[in-house]
Coordinates of C-alpha atoms in Angstrom, one line a residue:
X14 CA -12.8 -70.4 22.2
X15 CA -14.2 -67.9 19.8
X16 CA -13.4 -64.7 19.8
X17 CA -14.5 -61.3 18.2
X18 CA -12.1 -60.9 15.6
X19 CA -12.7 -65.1 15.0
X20 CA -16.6 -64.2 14.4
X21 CA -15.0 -61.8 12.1
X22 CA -13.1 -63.7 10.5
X23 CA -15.3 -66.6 10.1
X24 CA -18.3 -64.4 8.3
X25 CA -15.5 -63.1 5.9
X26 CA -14.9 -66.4 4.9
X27 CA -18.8 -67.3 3.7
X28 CA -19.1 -63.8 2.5
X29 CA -15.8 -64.7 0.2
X30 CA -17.7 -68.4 -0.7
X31 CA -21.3 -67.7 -0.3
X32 CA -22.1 -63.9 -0.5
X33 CA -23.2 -61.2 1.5
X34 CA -27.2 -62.7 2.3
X35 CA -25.8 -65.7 3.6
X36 CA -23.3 -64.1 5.6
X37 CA -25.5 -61.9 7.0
X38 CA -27.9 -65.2 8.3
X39 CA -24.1 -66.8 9.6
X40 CA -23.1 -63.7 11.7
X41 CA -26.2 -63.9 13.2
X42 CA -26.1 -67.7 14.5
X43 CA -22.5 -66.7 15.1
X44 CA -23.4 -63.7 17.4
X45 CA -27.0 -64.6 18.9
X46 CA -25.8 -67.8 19.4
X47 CA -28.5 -71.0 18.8
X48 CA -31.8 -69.5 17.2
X49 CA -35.3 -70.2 15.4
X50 CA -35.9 -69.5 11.9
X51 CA -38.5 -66.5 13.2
X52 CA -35.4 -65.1 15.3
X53 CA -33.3 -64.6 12.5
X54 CA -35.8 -63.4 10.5
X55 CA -36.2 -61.0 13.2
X56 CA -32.3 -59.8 13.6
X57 CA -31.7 -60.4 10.2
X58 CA -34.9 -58.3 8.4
X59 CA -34.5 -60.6 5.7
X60 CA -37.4 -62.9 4.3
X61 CA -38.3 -66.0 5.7
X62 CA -37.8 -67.4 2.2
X63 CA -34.3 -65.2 2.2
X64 CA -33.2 -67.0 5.4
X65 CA -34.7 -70.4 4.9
X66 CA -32.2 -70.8 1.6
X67 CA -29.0 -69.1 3.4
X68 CA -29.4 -72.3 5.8
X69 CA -29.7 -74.5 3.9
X70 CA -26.8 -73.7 1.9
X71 CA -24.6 -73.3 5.4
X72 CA -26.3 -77.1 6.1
X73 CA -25.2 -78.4 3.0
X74 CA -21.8 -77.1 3.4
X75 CA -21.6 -78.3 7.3
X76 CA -21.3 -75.0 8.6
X77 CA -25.0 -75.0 10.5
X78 CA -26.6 -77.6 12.1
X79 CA -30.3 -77.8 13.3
X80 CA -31.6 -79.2 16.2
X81 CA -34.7 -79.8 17.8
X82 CA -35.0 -78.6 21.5
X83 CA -38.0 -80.4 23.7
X84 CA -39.0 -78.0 26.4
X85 CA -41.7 -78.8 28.8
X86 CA -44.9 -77.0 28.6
X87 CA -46.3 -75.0 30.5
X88 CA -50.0 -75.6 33.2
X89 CA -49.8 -79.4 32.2
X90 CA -49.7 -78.9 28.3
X91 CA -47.3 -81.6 26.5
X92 CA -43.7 -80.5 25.5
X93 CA -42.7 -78.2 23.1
X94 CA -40.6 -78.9 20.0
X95 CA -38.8 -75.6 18.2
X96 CA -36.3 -76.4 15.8
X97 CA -33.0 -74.1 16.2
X98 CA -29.8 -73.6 14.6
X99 CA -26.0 -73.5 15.7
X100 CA -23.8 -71.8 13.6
X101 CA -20.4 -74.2 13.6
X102 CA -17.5 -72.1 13.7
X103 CA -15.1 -74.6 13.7
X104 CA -16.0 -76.1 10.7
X105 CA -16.2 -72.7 8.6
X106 CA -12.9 -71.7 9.7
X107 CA -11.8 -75.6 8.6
X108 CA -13.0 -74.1 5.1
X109 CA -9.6 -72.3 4.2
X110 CA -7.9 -75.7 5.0
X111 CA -9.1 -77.3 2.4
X112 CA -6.0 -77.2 0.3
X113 CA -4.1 -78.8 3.3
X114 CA -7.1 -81.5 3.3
X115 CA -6.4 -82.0 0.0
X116 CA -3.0 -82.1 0.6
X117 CA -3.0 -85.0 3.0
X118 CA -5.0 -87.4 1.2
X119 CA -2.9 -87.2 -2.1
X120 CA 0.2 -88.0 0.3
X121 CA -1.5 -91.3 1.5
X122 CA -3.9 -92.5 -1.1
X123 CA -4.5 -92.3 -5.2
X124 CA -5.7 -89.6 -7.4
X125 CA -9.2 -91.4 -7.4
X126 CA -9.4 -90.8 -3.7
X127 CA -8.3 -87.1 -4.0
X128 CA -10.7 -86.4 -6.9
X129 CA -13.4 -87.6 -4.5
X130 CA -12.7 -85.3 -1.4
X131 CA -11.9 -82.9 -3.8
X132 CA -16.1 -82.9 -5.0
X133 CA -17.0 -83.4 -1.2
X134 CA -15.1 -80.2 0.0
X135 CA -16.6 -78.5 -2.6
X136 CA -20.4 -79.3 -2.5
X137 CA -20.3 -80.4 1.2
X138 CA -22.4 -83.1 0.6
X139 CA -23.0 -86.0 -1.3
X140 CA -24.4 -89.6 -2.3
X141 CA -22.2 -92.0 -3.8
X142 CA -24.4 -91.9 -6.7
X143 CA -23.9 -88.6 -6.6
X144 CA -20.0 -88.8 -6.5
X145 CA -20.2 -91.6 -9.2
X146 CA -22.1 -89.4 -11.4
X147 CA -19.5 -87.3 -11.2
X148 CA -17.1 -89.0 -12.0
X149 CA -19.0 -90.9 -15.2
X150 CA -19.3 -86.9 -16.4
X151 CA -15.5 -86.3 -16.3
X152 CA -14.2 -89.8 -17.7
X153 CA -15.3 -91.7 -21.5
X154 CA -14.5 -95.1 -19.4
X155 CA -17.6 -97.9 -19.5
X156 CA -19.5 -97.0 -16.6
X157 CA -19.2 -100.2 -14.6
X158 CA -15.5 -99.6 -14.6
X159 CA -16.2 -96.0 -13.4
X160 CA -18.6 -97.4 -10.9
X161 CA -16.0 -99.9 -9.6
X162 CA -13.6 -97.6 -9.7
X163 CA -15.1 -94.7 -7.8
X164 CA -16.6 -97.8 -5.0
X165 CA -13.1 -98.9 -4.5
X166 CA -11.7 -95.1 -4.6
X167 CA -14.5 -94.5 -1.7
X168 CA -13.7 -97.1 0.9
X169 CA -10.4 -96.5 0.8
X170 CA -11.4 -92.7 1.8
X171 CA -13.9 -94.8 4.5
X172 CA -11.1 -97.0 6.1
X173 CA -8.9 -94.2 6.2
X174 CA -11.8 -92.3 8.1
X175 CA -11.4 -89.6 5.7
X176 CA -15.0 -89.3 5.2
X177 CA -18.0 -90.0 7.4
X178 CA -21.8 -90.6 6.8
X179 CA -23.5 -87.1 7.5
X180 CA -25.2 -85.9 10.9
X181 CA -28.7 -86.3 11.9
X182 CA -30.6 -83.9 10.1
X183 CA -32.6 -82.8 13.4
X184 CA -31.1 -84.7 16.5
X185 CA -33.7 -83.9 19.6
X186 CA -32.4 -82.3 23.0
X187 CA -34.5 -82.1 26.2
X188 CA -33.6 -79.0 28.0
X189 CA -32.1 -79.3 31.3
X190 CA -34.9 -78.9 34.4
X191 CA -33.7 -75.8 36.7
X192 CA -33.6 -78.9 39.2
X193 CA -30.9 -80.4 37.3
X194 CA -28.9 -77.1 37.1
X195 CA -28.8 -76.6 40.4
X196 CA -27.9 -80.0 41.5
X197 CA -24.8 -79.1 38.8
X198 CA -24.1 -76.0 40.9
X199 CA -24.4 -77.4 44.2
X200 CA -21.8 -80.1 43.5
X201 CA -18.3 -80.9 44.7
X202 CA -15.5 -78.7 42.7
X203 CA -18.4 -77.1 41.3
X204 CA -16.2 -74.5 39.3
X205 CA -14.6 -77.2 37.8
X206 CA -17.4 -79.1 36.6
X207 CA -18.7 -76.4 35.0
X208 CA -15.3 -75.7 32.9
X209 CA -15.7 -78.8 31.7
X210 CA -19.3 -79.5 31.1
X211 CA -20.5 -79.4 27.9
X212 CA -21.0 -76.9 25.6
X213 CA -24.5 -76.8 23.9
X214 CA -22.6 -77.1 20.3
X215 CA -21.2 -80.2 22.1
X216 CA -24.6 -82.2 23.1
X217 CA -25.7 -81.1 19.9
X218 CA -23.0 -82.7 17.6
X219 CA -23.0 -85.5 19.7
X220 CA -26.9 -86.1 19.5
X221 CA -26.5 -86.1 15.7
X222 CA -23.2 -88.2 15.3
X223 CA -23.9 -91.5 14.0
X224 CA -22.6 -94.7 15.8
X225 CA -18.8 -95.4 15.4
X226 CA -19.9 -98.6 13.5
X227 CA -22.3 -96.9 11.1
X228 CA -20.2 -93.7 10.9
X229 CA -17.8 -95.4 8.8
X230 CA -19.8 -97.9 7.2
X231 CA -20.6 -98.6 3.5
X232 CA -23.8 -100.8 2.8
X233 CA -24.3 -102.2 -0.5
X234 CA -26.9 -104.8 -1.4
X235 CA -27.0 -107.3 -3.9
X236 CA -29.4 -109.6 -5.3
X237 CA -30.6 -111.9 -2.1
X238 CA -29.3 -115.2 -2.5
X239 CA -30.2 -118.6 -1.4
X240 CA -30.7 -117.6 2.3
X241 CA -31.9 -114.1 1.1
X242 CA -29.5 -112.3 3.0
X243 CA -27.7 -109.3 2.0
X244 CA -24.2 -108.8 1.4
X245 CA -23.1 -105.5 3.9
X246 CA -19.9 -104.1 3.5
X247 CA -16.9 -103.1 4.2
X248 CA -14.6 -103.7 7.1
X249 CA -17.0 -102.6 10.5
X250 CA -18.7 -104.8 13.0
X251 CA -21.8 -104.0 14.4
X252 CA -23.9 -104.3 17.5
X253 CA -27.3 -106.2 17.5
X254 CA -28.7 -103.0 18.2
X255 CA -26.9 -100.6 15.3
X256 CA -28.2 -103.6 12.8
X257 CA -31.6 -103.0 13.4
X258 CA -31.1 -99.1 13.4
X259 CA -29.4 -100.2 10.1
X260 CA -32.1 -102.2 9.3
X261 CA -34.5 -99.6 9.9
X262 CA -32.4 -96.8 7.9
X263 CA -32.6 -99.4 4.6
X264 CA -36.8 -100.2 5.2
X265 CA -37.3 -96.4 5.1
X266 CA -35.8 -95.5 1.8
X267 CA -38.2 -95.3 -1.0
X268 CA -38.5 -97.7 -3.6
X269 CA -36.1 -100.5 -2.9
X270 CA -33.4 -97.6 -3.2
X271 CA -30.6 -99.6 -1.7
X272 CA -28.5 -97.3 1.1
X273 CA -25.2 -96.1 -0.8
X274 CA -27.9 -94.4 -3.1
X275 CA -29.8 -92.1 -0.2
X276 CA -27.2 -91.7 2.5
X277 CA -25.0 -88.6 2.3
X278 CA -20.9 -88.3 2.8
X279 CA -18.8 -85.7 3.9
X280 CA -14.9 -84.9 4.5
X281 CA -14.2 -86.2 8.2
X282 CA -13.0 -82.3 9.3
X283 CA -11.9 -84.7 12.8
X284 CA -9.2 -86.8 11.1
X285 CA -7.8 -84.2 9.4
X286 CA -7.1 -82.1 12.2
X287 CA -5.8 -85.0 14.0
X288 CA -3.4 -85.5 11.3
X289 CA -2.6 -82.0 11.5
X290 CA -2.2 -82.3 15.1
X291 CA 0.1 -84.9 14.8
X292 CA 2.7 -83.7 12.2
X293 CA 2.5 -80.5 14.7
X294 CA 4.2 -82.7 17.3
X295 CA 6.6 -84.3 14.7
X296 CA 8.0 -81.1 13.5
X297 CA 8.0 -79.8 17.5
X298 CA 10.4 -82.8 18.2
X299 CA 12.6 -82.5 14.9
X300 CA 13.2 -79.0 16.1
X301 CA 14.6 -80.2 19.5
X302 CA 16.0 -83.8 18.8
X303 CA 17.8 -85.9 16.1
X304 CA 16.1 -88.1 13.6
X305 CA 16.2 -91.3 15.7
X306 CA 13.4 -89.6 17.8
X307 CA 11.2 -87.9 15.6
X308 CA 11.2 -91.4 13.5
X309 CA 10.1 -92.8 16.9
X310 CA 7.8 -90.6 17.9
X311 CA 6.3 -90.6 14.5
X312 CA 6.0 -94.7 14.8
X313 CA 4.5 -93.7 17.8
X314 CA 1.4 -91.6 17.0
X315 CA 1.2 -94.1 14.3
X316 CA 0.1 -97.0 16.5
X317 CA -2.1 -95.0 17.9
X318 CA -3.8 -93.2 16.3
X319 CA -7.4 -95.3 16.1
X320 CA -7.3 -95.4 19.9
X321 CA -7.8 -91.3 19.8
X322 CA -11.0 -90.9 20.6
X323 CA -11.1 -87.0 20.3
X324 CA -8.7 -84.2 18.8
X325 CA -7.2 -82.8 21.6
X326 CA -6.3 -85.9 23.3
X327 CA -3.8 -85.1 26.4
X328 CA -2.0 -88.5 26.3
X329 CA -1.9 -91.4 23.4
X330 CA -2.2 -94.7 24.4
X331 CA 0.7 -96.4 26.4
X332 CA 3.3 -99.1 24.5
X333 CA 5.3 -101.4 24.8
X334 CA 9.1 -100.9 24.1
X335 CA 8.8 -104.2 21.9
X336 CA 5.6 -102.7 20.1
X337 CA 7.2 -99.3 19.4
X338 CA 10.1 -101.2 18.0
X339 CA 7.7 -102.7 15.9
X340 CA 5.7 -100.0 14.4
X341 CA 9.5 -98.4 14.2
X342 CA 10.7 -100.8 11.5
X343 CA 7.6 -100.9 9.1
X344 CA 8.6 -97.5 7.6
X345 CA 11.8 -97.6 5.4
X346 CA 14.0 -95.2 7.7
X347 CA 13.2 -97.0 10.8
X348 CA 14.8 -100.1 9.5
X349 CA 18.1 -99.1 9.8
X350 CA 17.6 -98.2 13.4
X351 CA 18.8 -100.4 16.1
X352 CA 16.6 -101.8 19.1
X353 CA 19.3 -100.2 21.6
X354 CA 18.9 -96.7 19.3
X355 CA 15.1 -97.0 19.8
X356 CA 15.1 -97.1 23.9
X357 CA 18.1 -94.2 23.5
X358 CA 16.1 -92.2 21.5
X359 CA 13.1 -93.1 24.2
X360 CA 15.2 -91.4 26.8
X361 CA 16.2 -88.5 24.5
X362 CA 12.2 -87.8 24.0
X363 CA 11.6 -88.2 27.8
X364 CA 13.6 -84.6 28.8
X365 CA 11.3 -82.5 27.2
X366 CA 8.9 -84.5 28.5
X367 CA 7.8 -85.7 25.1
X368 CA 7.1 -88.9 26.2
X369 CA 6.2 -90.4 29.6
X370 CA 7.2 -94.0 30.7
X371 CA 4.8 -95.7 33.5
X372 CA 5.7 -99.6 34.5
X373 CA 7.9 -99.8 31.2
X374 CA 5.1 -98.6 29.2
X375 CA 5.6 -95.1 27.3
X376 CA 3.5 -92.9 25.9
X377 CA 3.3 -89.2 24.0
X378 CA 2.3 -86.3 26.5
X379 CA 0.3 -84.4 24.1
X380 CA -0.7 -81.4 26.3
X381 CA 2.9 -81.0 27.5
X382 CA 4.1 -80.4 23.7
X383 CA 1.5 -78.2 22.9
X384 CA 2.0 -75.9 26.1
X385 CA 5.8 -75.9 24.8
X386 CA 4.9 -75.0 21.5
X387 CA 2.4 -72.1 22.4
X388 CA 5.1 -71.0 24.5
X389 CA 7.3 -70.3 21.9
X390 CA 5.1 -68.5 19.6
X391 CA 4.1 -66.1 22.1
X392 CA 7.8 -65.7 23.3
X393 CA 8.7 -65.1 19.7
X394 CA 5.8 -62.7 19.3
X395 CA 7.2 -60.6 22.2
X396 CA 10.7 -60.8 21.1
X397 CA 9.4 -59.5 17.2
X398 CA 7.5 -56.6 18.7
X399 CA 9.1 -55.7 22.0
X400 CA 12.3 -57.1 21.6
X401 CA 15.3 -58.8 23.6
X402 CA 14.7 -57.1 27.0
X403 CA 11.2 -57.4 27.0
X404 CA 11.8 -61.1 25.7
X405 CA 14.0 -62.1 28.4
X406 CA 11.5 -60.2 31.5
X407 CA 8.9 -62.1 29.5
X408 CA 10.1 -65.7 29.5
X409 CA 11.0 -65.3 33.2
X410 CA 7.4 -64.6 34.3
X411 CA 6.2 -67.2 32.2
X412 CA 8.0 -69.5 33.3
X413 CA 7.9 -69.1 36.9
X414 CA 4.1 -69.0 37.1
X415 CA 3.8 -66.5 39.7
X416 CA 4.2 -62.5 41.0
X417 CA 6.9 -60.9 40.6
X418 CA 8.0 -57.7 41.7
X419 CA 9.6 -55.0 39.5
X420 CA 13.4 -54.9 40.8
X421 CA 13.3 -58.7 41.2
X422 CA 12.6 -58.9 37.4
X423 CA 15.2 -56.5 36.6
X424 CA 17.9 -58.0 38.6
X425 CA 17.0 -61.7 37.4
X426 CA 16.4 -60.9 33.7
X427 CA 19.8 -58.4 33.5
X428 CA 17.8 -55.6 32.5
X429 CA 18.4 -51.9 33.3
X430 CA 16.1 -51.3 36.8
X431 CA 15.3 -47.8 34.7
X432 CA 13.9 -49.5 31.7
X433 CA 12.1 -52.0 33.0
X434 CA 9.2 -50.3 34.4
X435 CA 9.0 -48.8 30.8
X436 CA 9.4 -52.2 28.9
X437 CA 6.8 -54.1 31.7
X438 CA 4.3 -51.1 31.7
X439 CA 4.0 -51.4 27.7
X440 CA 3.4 -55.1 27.7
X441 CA 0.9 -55.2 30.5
X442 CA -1.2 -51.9 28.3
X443 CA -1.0 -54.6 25.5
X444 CA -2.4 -56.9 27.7
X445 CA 0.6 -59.2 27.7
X446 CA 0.8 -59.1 31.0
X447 CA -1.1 -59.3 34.5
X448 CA -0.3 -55.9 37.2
X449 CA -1.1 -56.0 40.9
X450 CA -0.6 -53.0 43.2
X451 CA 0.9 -53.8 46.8
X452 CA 0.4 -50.9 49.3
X453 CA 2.8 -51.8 52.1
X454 CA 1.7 -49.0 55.4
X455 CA 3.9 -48.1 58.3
X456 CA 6.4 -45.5 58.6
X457 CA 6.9 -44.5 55.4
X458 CA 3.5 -45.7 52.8
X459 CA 5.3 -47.2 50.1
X460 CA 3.8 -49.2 46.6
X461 CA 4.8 -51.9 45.2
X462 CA 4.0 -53.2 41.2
X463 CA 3.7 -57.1 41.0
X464 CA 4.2 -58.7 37.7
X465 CA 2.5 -62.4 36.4
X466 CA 1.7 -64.0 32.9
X467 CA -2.0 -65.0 33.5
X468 CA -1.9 -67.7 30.3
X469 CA -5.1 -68.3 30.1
X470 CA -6.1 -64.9 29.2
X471 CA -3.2 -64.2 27.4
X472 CA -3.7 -67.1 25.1
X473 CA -7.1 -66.0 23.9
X474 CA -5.9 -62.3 23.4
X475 CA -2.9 -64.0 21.1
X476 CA -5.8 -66.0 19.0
X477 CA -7.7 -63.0 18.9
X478 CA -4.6 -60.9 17.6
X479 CA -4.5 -64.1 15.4
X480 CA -7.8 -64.1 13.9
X481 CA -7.4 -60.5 13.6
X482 CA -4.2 -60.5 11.0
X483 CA -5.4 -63.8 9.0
X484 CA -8.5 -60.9 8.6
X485 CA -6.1 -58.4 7.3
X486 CA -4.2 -61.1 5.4
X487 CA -7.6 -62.5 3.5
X488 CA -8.4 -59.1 3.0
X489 CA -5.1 -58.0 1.5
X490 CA -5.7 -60.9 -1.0
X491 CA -8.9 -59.6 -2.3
X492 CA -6.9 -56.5 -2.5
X493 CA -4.1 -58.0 -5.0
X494 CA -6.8 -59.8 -7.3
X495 CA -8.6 -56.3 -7.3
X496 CA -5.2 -54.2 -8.5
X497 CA -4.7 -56.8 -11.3
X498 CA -6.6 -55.1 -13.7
X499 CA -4.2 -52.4 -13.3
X500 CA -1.8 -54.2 -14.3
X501 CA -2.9 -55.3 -17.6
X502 CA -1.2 -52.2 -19.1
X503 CA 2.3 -53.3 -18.3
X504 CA 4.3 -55.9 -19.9
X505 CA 3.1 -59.9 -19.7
X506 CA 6.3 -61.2 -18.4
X507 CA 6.3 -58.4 -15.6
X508 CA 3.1 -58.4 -14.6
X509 CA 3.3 -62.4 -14.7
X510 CA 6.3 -62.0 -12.2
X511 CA 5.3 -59.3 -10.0
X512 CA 1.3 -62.0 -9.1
X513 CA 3.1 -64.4 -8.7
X514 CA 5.7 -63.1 -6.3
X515 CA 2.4 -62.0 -4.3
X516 CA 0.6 -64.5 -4.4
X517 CA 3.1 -66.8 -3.0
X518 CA 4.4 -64.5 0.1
X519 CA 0.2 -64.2 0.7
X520 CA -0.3 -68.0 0.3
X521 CA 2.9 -68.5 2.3
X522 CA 1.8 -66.1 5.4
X523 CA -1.3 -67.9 5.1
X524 CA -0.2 -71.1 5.7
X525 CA 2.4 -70.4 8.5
X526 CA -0.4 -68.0 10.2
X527 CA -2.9 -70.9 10.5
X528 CA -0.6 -73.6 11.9
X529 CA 0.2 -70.6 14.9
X530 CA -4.3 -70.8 14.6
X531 CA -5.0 -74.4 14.9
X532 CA -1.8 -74.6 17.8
X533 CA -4.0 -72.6 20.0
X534 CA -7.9 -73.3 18.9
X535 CA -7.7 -76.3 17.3
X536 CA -5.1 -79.0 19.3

C-alpha cells in the first residue's frame, strides 16, 4: 500500500539523491499514476528534453519502468502502441536500505563481492565490462587477474541471487477488453478476486522479468572448438525454448560482442528483502523462545529458502523432521543439539503457532508471525502515547475481533467506567479505533457506543504515521549537516563529540523505524 505521507516520503528520497527536476518528474508518476512522456510534460511544465533525462536517470537507477500499452483502435484502424511509465515505489524507498544491502552480502560473501554491489547500488546499472573496468581503475593488479577476479567475485553474487540481469526495457501489455472486465466482475466471490487481482505495476514487472533460467544466468563464450560450440556458464539449466531466446539475445548484439559485454546487472532488491524478512522471523522467535528454537527455525528458512517463490510468502515449504535435523547440524551451534532437543524445540515453536505440522511434515507459518509482530508494534505504539489503560482496552478489542460495548470494556480491561469513554473516545479521534452507535427504542430511547479494531484500516494509518516520522527523521538529518557549520567555531574535540552523538541516535532511529516500515509494507 502506498500512502500520502509514503509518496512523500519517497520524492524526498530522489530529491536528497537526484535533485529537485527529477523529483518533480517522480512525484508525478508517483501521484498521476502510469503516464506518457507528453502527460508529464503536461503536469510537470517542464521540457520534453527536461523530462526525457529525469527518466532516464529514475530507469537507470530502477526506480521507473516503461512500458508499452497496445490498445485497440478505433472504426477498424490497427492497435495503438503508447509507451508509459510507472513510477516504482518500492524500489525508491529500497534506496535508503542500501547500507543494510550492503550489510548482508559482506556477512555471507568476500570484499570482492561487496565492492561489486557496492558500484551496482550506486550506478543502478551495469555491464560486467563495466563493473570490470571498475575495478581495473581502483587496483595496479595485471588485468587478467582483475578480470578473473571480478568474474569469479560476480557469480558468486549470481548464485547467491544477489544480482539479476535487468528488466525488459519496454515489455508490451494489451489492455483488458471491457468484455473481459466485466466477465471479472460478474464472477463468483467477485470482491475477492478483485483484492487479489493484479495490480497494473504487477503485470508490468512481470512482463519485463526475465525467465528464472536467464535471470540468473552468466554467458560467456570462448573461442568455438572442435564442434564449434560455445561454452555457457554458470550453474542454470535451460529450457529448449529460453536457448533460443538466448540464442537470439547473443545474434543481436553488434559485432561479435559476446553477452557478459551488452547485458546489464542490478542488485536483486527481492532477495534482500527476503533475507530481511527472514532474520525478522528469527529475532520474533528469539524474543519468545530459547536458542534450541531460533537455531531451528533458522535451519529452517534455510532449507527453504530457493523454494520461495515471492516475498511475502504465507507458508515455507513443508519438512521432514529428518531433513530439519539435517539442515540443523550443518551450522556450528546446531551440532551440539540433540535429535530429541530438535522435535522439543518443534513443539516449543508450534504454541505460537510458529510452525505448523501436517502428516509429520512441519513448516514456518509466515503470515501468523508477522500478524504477531504487527501486533505488538501497534500495542506498543498505544501504550507509548496513550498509555497503560488505553493499552490494556486496546489489546482486548484487538484481540477479540469484534464490537464491544463501552461498560463491557471497562469491566473486562479493569478500567475506571468514568475514564474509559475518555481514553476510547481519544483513540477512536486518532483513528485507532472503529465507533458504532446503537439506538435501542422502547420505553425509555437509550444509545449505546460499540467499540472494534478494524486492522485493516488501522494498519495503513500506522504506515502512514510511519512514513510520516521517517519524513521528519530524514529531514532532521539534513537539519544537523546544515547546523555544522555552526559549529566550526567551537572546539574540535567538542564539536567532534557532540556529530557524532547525533548522528548515531539519527542513524539508530533510522534503522529501528524502518524494520517497524518493511514489517507492515514490505513482508
Amino acid at each position: 500500500m502506498v500512502t500520502q505521507h509514503g509518496i512523500k516520503y519517497a520524492v524526498h528520497l530522489i530529491t536528497t539523491h537526484f535533485g529537485d527536476l527529477v523529483a518533480k518528474v517522480c512525484e508525478c508518476l508517483l501521484r498521476k499514476g502510469p503516464s506518457t512522456l507528453q502527460a508529464i510534460v503536461r503536469f510537470t511544465e517542464l521540457t520534453s528534453s527536461q523530462v526525457k533525462n529525469s527518466l532516464l536517470v529514475l530507469i537507470q537507477h530502477n526506480c521507473v519502468q516503461a512500458f508499452i500499452l497496445e490498445q485497440p483502435g478505433s472504426h477498424g484502424d490497427g492497435a495503438k502502441l503508447n509507451t508509459h511509465y510507472i513510477a516504482l515505489f518500492d524500489n525508491i524507498i529500497h534506496r535508503w536500505r542500501f547500507p543494510k544491502f550492503l550489510t548482508i552480502v559482506s556477512q555471507k560473501l568476500d570484499k570482492q563481492c561487496v565492492a561489486l554491489i557496492e558500484a551496482l547500488l550506486l550506478h543502478g546499472r551495469l555491464t560486467l565490462k563495466q563493473m570490470s573496468d571498475r575495478a581495473k581503475s581502483a587496483q595496479n593488479e595485471g588485468d587478467d587477474a582483475i578480470l578473473d577476479a571480478v568474474r569469479e567475485a560476480f557469480i558468486k553474487l549470481l548464485n547467491a541471487h544477489f544480482v539479476e540481469r535487468c528488466p525488459a526495457a519496454e515489455p508490451v501489455l494489451t489492455k483488458p477488453t471491457e468484455a473481459e472486465t466485466s466477465t471479472r466482475k460478474r464472477g463468483p466471490k467477485s470482491a475477492k478476486i478483485l483484492e487479489e487481482k493484479e495490480t497494473l505495476e504487477q503485470r508490468v514487472l512481470e512482463a519485463a522479468a526475465p525467465s528464472e533460467a536467464l535471470r540468473f544466468l552468466l554467458v560467456t563464450q570462448t573461442e568455438p572448438g572442435a564442434d564449434g560450440g560455445k561454452d555457457e556458464n554458470n550453474s542454470s539449466s535451460m529450457t529448449v525454448g529460453e536457448k533460443r531466446k538466448l540464442d537470439a539475445l547473443e545474434s543481436d548484439t553488434e559485432g561479435g560482442a559476446t553477452d557478459e559485454q551488452v547485458v546489464l546487472w542490478r542488485a536483486n532488491f527481492e532477495e534482500y528483502i527476503r533475507r530481511l524478512r527472514h532474520k525478522a522471523f528469527i529475532e520474533n522467535v528469539r524474543a519468545c523462545l530459547d536458542d534450541g528454537a531460533v537455531i531451528v527455525i533458522s535451519a529452517m528458512l534455510e532449507a527453504t529458502r530457493t523454494a520461495e517463490k515471492k516475498v511475502k510468502t504465507e507458508n515455507s515449504g513443508p519438512l521432514s523432521l529428518n531433513s530439519i535435523y539435517e539442515e540443523v547440524i550443518k551450522s556450528e551451534e546446531g551440532r551440539n543439539i540433540t535429535f530429541d532437543r530438535v522435535r522439543a524445540s518443534l513443539v516449543q515453536l508450534s504454541c505460537p503457532p510458529f510452525v505448523k505440522a501436517v502428516n509429520e511434515l512441519y513448516s514456518i507459518d509466515f503470515k501468523k508471525i508477522i500478524e504477531l509482530a504487527q501486533n505488538d508494534e501497534v500495542e506498543s505504539i498505544v501504550l507509548k502515547r496513550y498509555g497503560r489503560d488505553a493499552y490494556r482496552m486496546f489489546r482486548l478489542l484487538s484481540n477479540t475481533g469484534r464490537l464491544l460495548e463501552t461498560d463491557k470494556i471497562a469491566d473486562t480491561a479493569f478500567v475506571e467506567k468514568k475514564d474509559t469513554p475518555k481514553i476510547l473516545y481519544k483513540l477512536w479521534k486518532d483513528d485507532y479505533l472503529h465507533m458504532e452507535k446503537l439506538q435501542l427504542t422502547g420505553a425509555r430511547q437509550s444509545q449505546f457506543l460499540l467499540w472494534k479494531v478494524n486492522k485493516n484500516t488501522l494498519w495503513e494509518h500506522v504506515l502512514d504515521e510511519m512514513f510520516h516520522a521517517a519524513l521528519n527523521l530524514s529531514l532532521r538529518v539534513a537539519h544537523e549537516l546544515e547546523q555544522e557549520k555552526e559549529l566550526l567555531n567551537l572546539p574540535q574535540d567538542k564539536r567532534v563529540n557532540r556529530l557524532r552523538k547525533v548522528r548515531l541516535l539519527l542513524e539508530s532511529s533510522q534503522m529501528k523505524l524502518d524494520d517497524a516500515i518493511m514489517l507492515f509494507h514490505d513482508f
